[in-house]
Short mmCIF file of C-alpha atoms in Angstrom, two decimals:
data_model
loop_
_atom_site.label_atom_id
_atom_site.label_comp_id
_atom_site.label_asym_id
_atom_site.label_seq_id
_atom_site.Cartn_x
_atom_site.Cartn_y
_atom_site.Cartn_z
CA GLN A 1339 23.17 150.93 -39.76
CA LYS A 1340 20.48 149.18 -37.63
CA GLU A 1341 18.59 146.40 -39.41
CA VAL A 1342 15.15 147.98 -38.57
CA GLU A 1343 14.99 151.74 -37.44
CA GLN A 1344 11.94 153.38 -35.82
CA ASN A 1345 11.74 156.85 -34.20
CA SER A 1346 11.49 156.15 -30.42
CA GLY A 1347 9.23 159.01 -29.78
CA PRO A 1348 7.28 159.64 -27.79
CA LEU A 1349 4.68 160.52 -30.39
CA SER A 1350 1.89 162.54 -28.89
CA VAL A 1351 -1.49 162.96 -30.75
CA PRO A 1352 -4.59 164.14 -29.64
CA GLU A 1353 -7.66 161.79 -29.29
CA GLY A 1354 -9.43 161.38 -32.61
CA ALA A 1355 -6.35 162.30 -34.72
CA ILE A 1356 -4.32 160.12 -37.15
CA ALA A 1357 -0.95 158.78 -35.72
CA SER A 1358 1.29 158.06 -38.22
CA LEU A 1359 4.39 155.73 -37.25
CA ASN A 1360 7.22 154.80 -39.21
CA CYS A 1361 9.92 152.22 -39.93
CA THR A 1362 12.97 151.81 -42.24
CA TYR A 1363 14.74 148.32 -43.01
CA SER A 1364 17.89 147.59 -44.37
CA ASP A 1365 17.70 144.04 -45.83
CA ARG A 1366 16.44 144.73 -49.35
CA GLY A 1367 15.48 141.18 -49.59
CA SER A 1368 12.86 141.21 -46.85
CA GLN A 1369 9.59 139.84 -47.65
CA SER A 1370 7.33 140.31 -44.71
CA PHE A 1371 6.60 142.92 -42.26
CA PHE A 1372 4.59 143.29 -39.03
CA TRP A 1373 3.45 145.80 -36.55
CA TYR A 1374 3.03 144.75 -32.84
CA ARG A 1375 1.54 146.92 -30.08
CA GLN A 1376 3.20 146.47 -26.76
CA TYR A 1377 1.71 147.93 -23.56
CA SER A 1378 3.66 148.60 -20.68
CA GLY A 1379 4.96 145.40 -18.82
CA LYS A 1380 3.11 143.30 -21.37
CA SER A 1381 4.03 141.20 -24.17
CA PRO A 1382 4.04 142.42 -28.17
CA GLU A 1383 0.67 141.89 -29.67
CA LEU A 1384 0.25 141.49 -33.43
CA ILE A 1385 -1.73 143.95 -34.94
CA MET A 1386 -1.06 143.98 -38.66
CA SER A 1387 1.22 142.09 -41.39
CA ILE A 1388 1.82 143.11 -44.80
CA TYR A 1389 3.55 141.38 -47.72
CA SER A 1390 3.28 143.29 -50.96
CA ASN A 1391 3.73 147.22 -51.93
CA GLY A 1392 0.82 149.27 -51.06
CA ASP A 1393 -1.77 149.65 -48.55
CA LYS A 1394 -3.56 147.26 -45.96
CA GLU A 1395 -6.33 148.45 -44.21
CA ASP A 1396 -7.92 146.75 -40.99
CA GLY A 1397 -10.36 148.58 -39.04
CA ARG A 1398 -8.58 151.82 -37.87
CA PHE A 1399 -5.27 150.45 -38.91
CA THR A 1400 -3.47 150.91 -42.32
CA ALA A 1401 -0.30 149.26 -43.03
CA GLN A 1402 1.81 150.88 -46.06
CA LEU A 1403 4.52 149.36 -47.57
CA ASN A 1404 7.21 150.59 -50.18
CA LYS A 1405 9.80 148.01 -50.74
CA ALA A 1406 11.90 150.26 -53.24
CA SER A 1407 12.21 152.64 -50.44
CA GLN A 1408 12.70 149.97 -47.83
CA TYR A 1409 9.89 151.73 -45.70
CA VAL A 1410 6.98 150.42 -43.95
CA SER A 1411 4.46 152.56 -42.08
CA LEU A 1412 1.44 152.37 -39.82
CA LEU A 1413 -1.63 154.76 -39.75
CA ILE A 1414 -4.01 154.86 -37.08
CA ARG A 1415 -7.20 156.61 -37.51
CA ASP A 1416 -9.38 158.27 -35.00
CA SER A 1417 -6.60 157.57 -32.25
CA GLN A 1418 -7.91 156.63 -28.73
CA PRO A 1419 -6.45 156.95 -25.37
CA SER A 1420 -6.23 152.98 -25.38
CA ASP A 1421 -4.06 153.24 -28.45
CA SER A 1422 -1.35 154.54 -26.12
CA ALA A 1423 1.40 151.97 -26.33
CA THR A 1424 4.75 151.16 -27.83
CA TYR A 1425 4.51 150.17 -31.69
CA LEU A 1426 7.02 147.79 -32.71
CA CYS A 1427 8.06 147.17 -36.25
CA ALA A 1428 9.31 143.88 -37.21
CA VAL A 1429 10.72 142.40 -40.35
CA LEU A 1430 11.20 138.93 -41.63
CA PRO A 1431 14.27 138.21 -43.92
CA GLY A 1432 14.04 137.09 -47.69
CA LEU A 1433 13.74 133.28 -47.97
CA THR A 1434 17.61 133.07 -48.21
CA GLY A 1435 17.74 134.48 -44.83
CA GLY A 1436 16.33 131.45 -43.54
CA GLY A 1437 13.22 130.70 -41.59
CA ASN A 1438 11.19 133.17 -39.54
CA LYS A 1439 13.61 134.96 -37.62
CA LEU A 1440 11.92 138.43 -36.85
CA THR A 1441 14.06 141.28 -36.41
CA PHE A 1442 12.51 144.24 -34.40
CA GLY A 1443 13.12 147.91 -34.17
CA THR A 1444 13.38 149.61 -30.85
CA GLY A 1445 9.83 150.64 -31.22
CA THR A 1446 7.74 154.09 -30.97
CA GLN A 1447 5.98 155.10 -27.97
CA LEU A 1448 2.64 156.72 -28.93
CA LYS A 1449 0.59 158.88 -26.42
CA VAL A 1450 -2.89 159.61 -27.32
CA GLU A 1451 -4.01 162.77 -25.35
CA LEU A 1452 -7.56 163.78 -24.13
CA ASP B 1151 -7.83 128.19 -28.23
CA ALA B 1152 -4.88 128.48 -25.95
CA GLY B 1153 -2.39 130.84 -26.64
CA VAL B 1154 1.47 130.80 -25.98
CA THR B 1155 1.85 130.06 -22.19
CA GLN B 1156 5.18 130.76 -20.25
CA SER B 1157 6.17 129.97 -16.87
CA PRO B 1158 7.35 131.35 -14.38
CA THR B 1159 5.79 135.03 -14.92
CA HIS B 1160 8.87 136.26 -12.59
CA LEU B 1161 12.16 134.98 -11.36
CA ILE B 1162 14.93 136.35 -9.30
CA LYS B 1163 18.28 134.87 -9.58
CA THR B 1164 21.99 135.39 -8.18
CA ARG B 1165 24.73 136.20 -10.54
CA GLY B 1166 26.16 132.75 -11.30
CA GLN B 1167 23.17 130.83 -11.03
CA GLN B 1168 21.30 128.93 -13.68
CA VAL B 1169 17.68 129.21 -14.92
CA THR B 1170 15.15 127.54 -16.99
CA LEU B 1171 12.39 129.06 -18.76
CA ARG B 1172 9.35 127.13 -20.01
CA CYS B 1173 6.92 127.69 -22.91
CA SER B 1174 4.02 126.09 -24.47
CA PRO B 1175 3.11 127.05 -28.00
CA LYS B 1176 -0.26 127.97 -29.29
CA SER B 1177 -2.31 124.98 -30.20
CA GLY B 1178 -1.60 123.96 -33.89
CA HIS B 1179 1.91 125.80 -33.75
CA ASP B 1180 5.09 123.81 -34.37
CA THR B 1181 7.79 126.26 -33.89
CA VAL B 1182 8.98 128.27 -30.98
CA SER B 1183 11.36 131.51 -30.89
CA TRP B 1184 12.98 132.75 -27.92
CA TYR B 1185 13.77 136.66 -27.44
CA GLN B 1186 15.27 138.89 -24.91
CA GLN B 1187 13.71 142.34 -24.27
CA ALA B 1188 15.69 144.65 -22.31
CA LEU B 1189 14.04 147.77 -20.80
CA GLY B 1190 13.27 150.34 -23.55
CA GLN B 1191 14.59 148.10 -26.33
CA GLY B 1192 12.90 145.81 -28.96
CA PRO B 1193 12.93 142.15 -28.72
CA GLN B 1194 16.30 140.50 -29.56
CA PHE B 1195 16.29 137.02 -31.17
CA ILE B 1196 18.10 134.34 -29.25
CA PHE B 1197 17.11 131.12 -31.05
CA GLN B 1198 14.28 129.31 -32.72
CA TYR B 1199 13.36 125.47 -32.62
CA TYR B 1200 11.67 123.31 -34.85
CA GLU B 1201 11.44 119.62 -34.99
CA GLU B 1202 13.23 119.55 -31.88
CA GLU B 1203 16.34 121.07 -33.37
CA GLU B 1204 17.86 124.60 -33.11
CA ARG B 1205 17.18 125.91 -36.42
CA GLN B 1206 18.73 129.56 -36.16
CA ARG B 1207 20.47 131.38 -33.52
CA GLY B 1208 21.11 134.82 -32.91
CA ASN B 1209 24.05 136.74 -31.24
CA PHE B 1210 23.91 135.23 -27.95
CA PRO B 1211 26.73 133.23 -26.02
CA ASP B 1212 26.60 129.53 -25.55
CA ARG B 1213 25.43 130.12 -21.87
CA PHE B 1214 22.05 130.41 -23.70
CA SER B 1215 20.78 126.99 -24.62
CA GLY B 1216 17.39 125.39 -25.22
CA HIS B 1217 15.27 122.41 -26.05
CA GLN B 1218 12.23 121.50 -27.92
CA PHE B 1219 10.23 118.39 -26.76
CA PRO B 1220 7.96 116.28 -29.05
CA ASN B 1221 4.92 118.11 -28.04
CA TYR B 1222 6.46 121.29 -29.32
CA SER B 1223 6.89 122.85 -25.92
CA SER B 1224 10.36 124.46 -25.32
CA GLU B 1225 12.70 125.39 -22.43
CA LEU B 1226 15.28 128.25 -22.41
CA ASN B 1227 18.38 127.65 -20.09
CA VAL B 1228 20.78 130.24 -19.20
CA ASN B 1229 23.88 129.31 -17.33
CA ALA B 1230 26.32 131.51 -15.22
CA LEU B 1231 23.99 134.37 -15.09
CA LEU B 1232 25.08 137.89 -15.30
CA LEU B 1233 23.45 141.11 -14.20
CA GLY B 1234 23.16 142.30 -17.88
CA ASP B 1235 20.95 138.96 -18.49
CA SER B 1236 18.05 140.75 -16.43
CA ALA B 1237 15.40 141.05 -19.13
CA LEU B 1238 11.93 140.02 -20.22
CA TYR B 1239 12.34 136.74 -21.97
CA LEU B 1240 9.65 136.27 -24.58
CA CYS B 1241 8.72 133.06 -26.19
CA ALA B 1242 6.81 133.22 -29.58
CA SER B 1243 5.04 130.42 -31.74
CA SER B 1244 4.29 130.08 -35.38
CA LEU B 1245 3.57 127.45 -37.82
CA PHE B 1246 6.45 126.63 -40.01
CA ARG B 1247 5.45 123.36 -41.50
CA GLY B 1248 5.90 123.10 -45.10
CA GLY B 1249 7.82 126.20 -45.25
CA ASN B 1250 5.56 128.85 -43.94
CA TYR B 1251 8.04 131.41 -43.88
CA ASN B 1252 5.48 134.46 -43.55
CA SER B 1253 3.90 132.88 -40.61
CA PRO B 1254 3.43 135.56 -37.98
CA LEU B 1255 4.80 135.15 -34.38
CA HIS B 1256 2.46 134.96 -31.34
CA PHE B 1257 3.90 135.77 -28.18
CA GLY B 1258 3.39 134.60 -24.90
CA ASN B 1259 3.32 136.86 -21.73
CA GLY B 1260 6.89 136.85 -21.03
CA THR B 1261 9.24 135.89 -17.94
CA ARG B 1262 10.70 138.94 -16.12
CA LEU B 1263 14.13 137.55 -14.97
CA THR B 1264 16.11 139.90 -12.41
CA VAL B 1265 19.73 139.03 -11.39
CA THR B 1266 20.96 140.37 -8.58
#
């Protein structure tokens, strides 16, 4: 079982729709969760962080965390063509894991179509 | 506010050669982590430096080594290059001082290494 799993996609949504990106993780002790956006040929850019169960909203982005189910998701409302990118889910281990070594999923490619 | 800077942006090397990549962390950050990202994959953790020492290491051979300087900048060295080392090498910085385990990583633009 991979430590962080994501559907590679591509996930295609029409402009203006809600895009839903999902991620599961295997380390039950994980404490911190991040979503990064990566445009082709570019480096990952942090867009959301979430540390406790529930929802966290920032503009058009909402991160959702369910530690019991070991599941984290990212919703993008009113999707725009500029949102087309690969979205990487990243997980930090629990304190016993030591330091802030991020484990990434393989990413989900999102395509927002006109 | 200067972000994470990496050099060079692109590099072409031959199998068996050695390469050094450089990274300057974001202003105010004290920890540097290095990641390797192969095409179509997520970044893979190589190692992390804090207070000039390697604190954590991923599943990479000893051919991969690094260094952190007193000004927090860092180098990644790869010896005896293999074709499979071709990848985007990402440097990320964070603030760890005081045990800030939740500090998000901020990435540089990466160095694209091609081994022929």
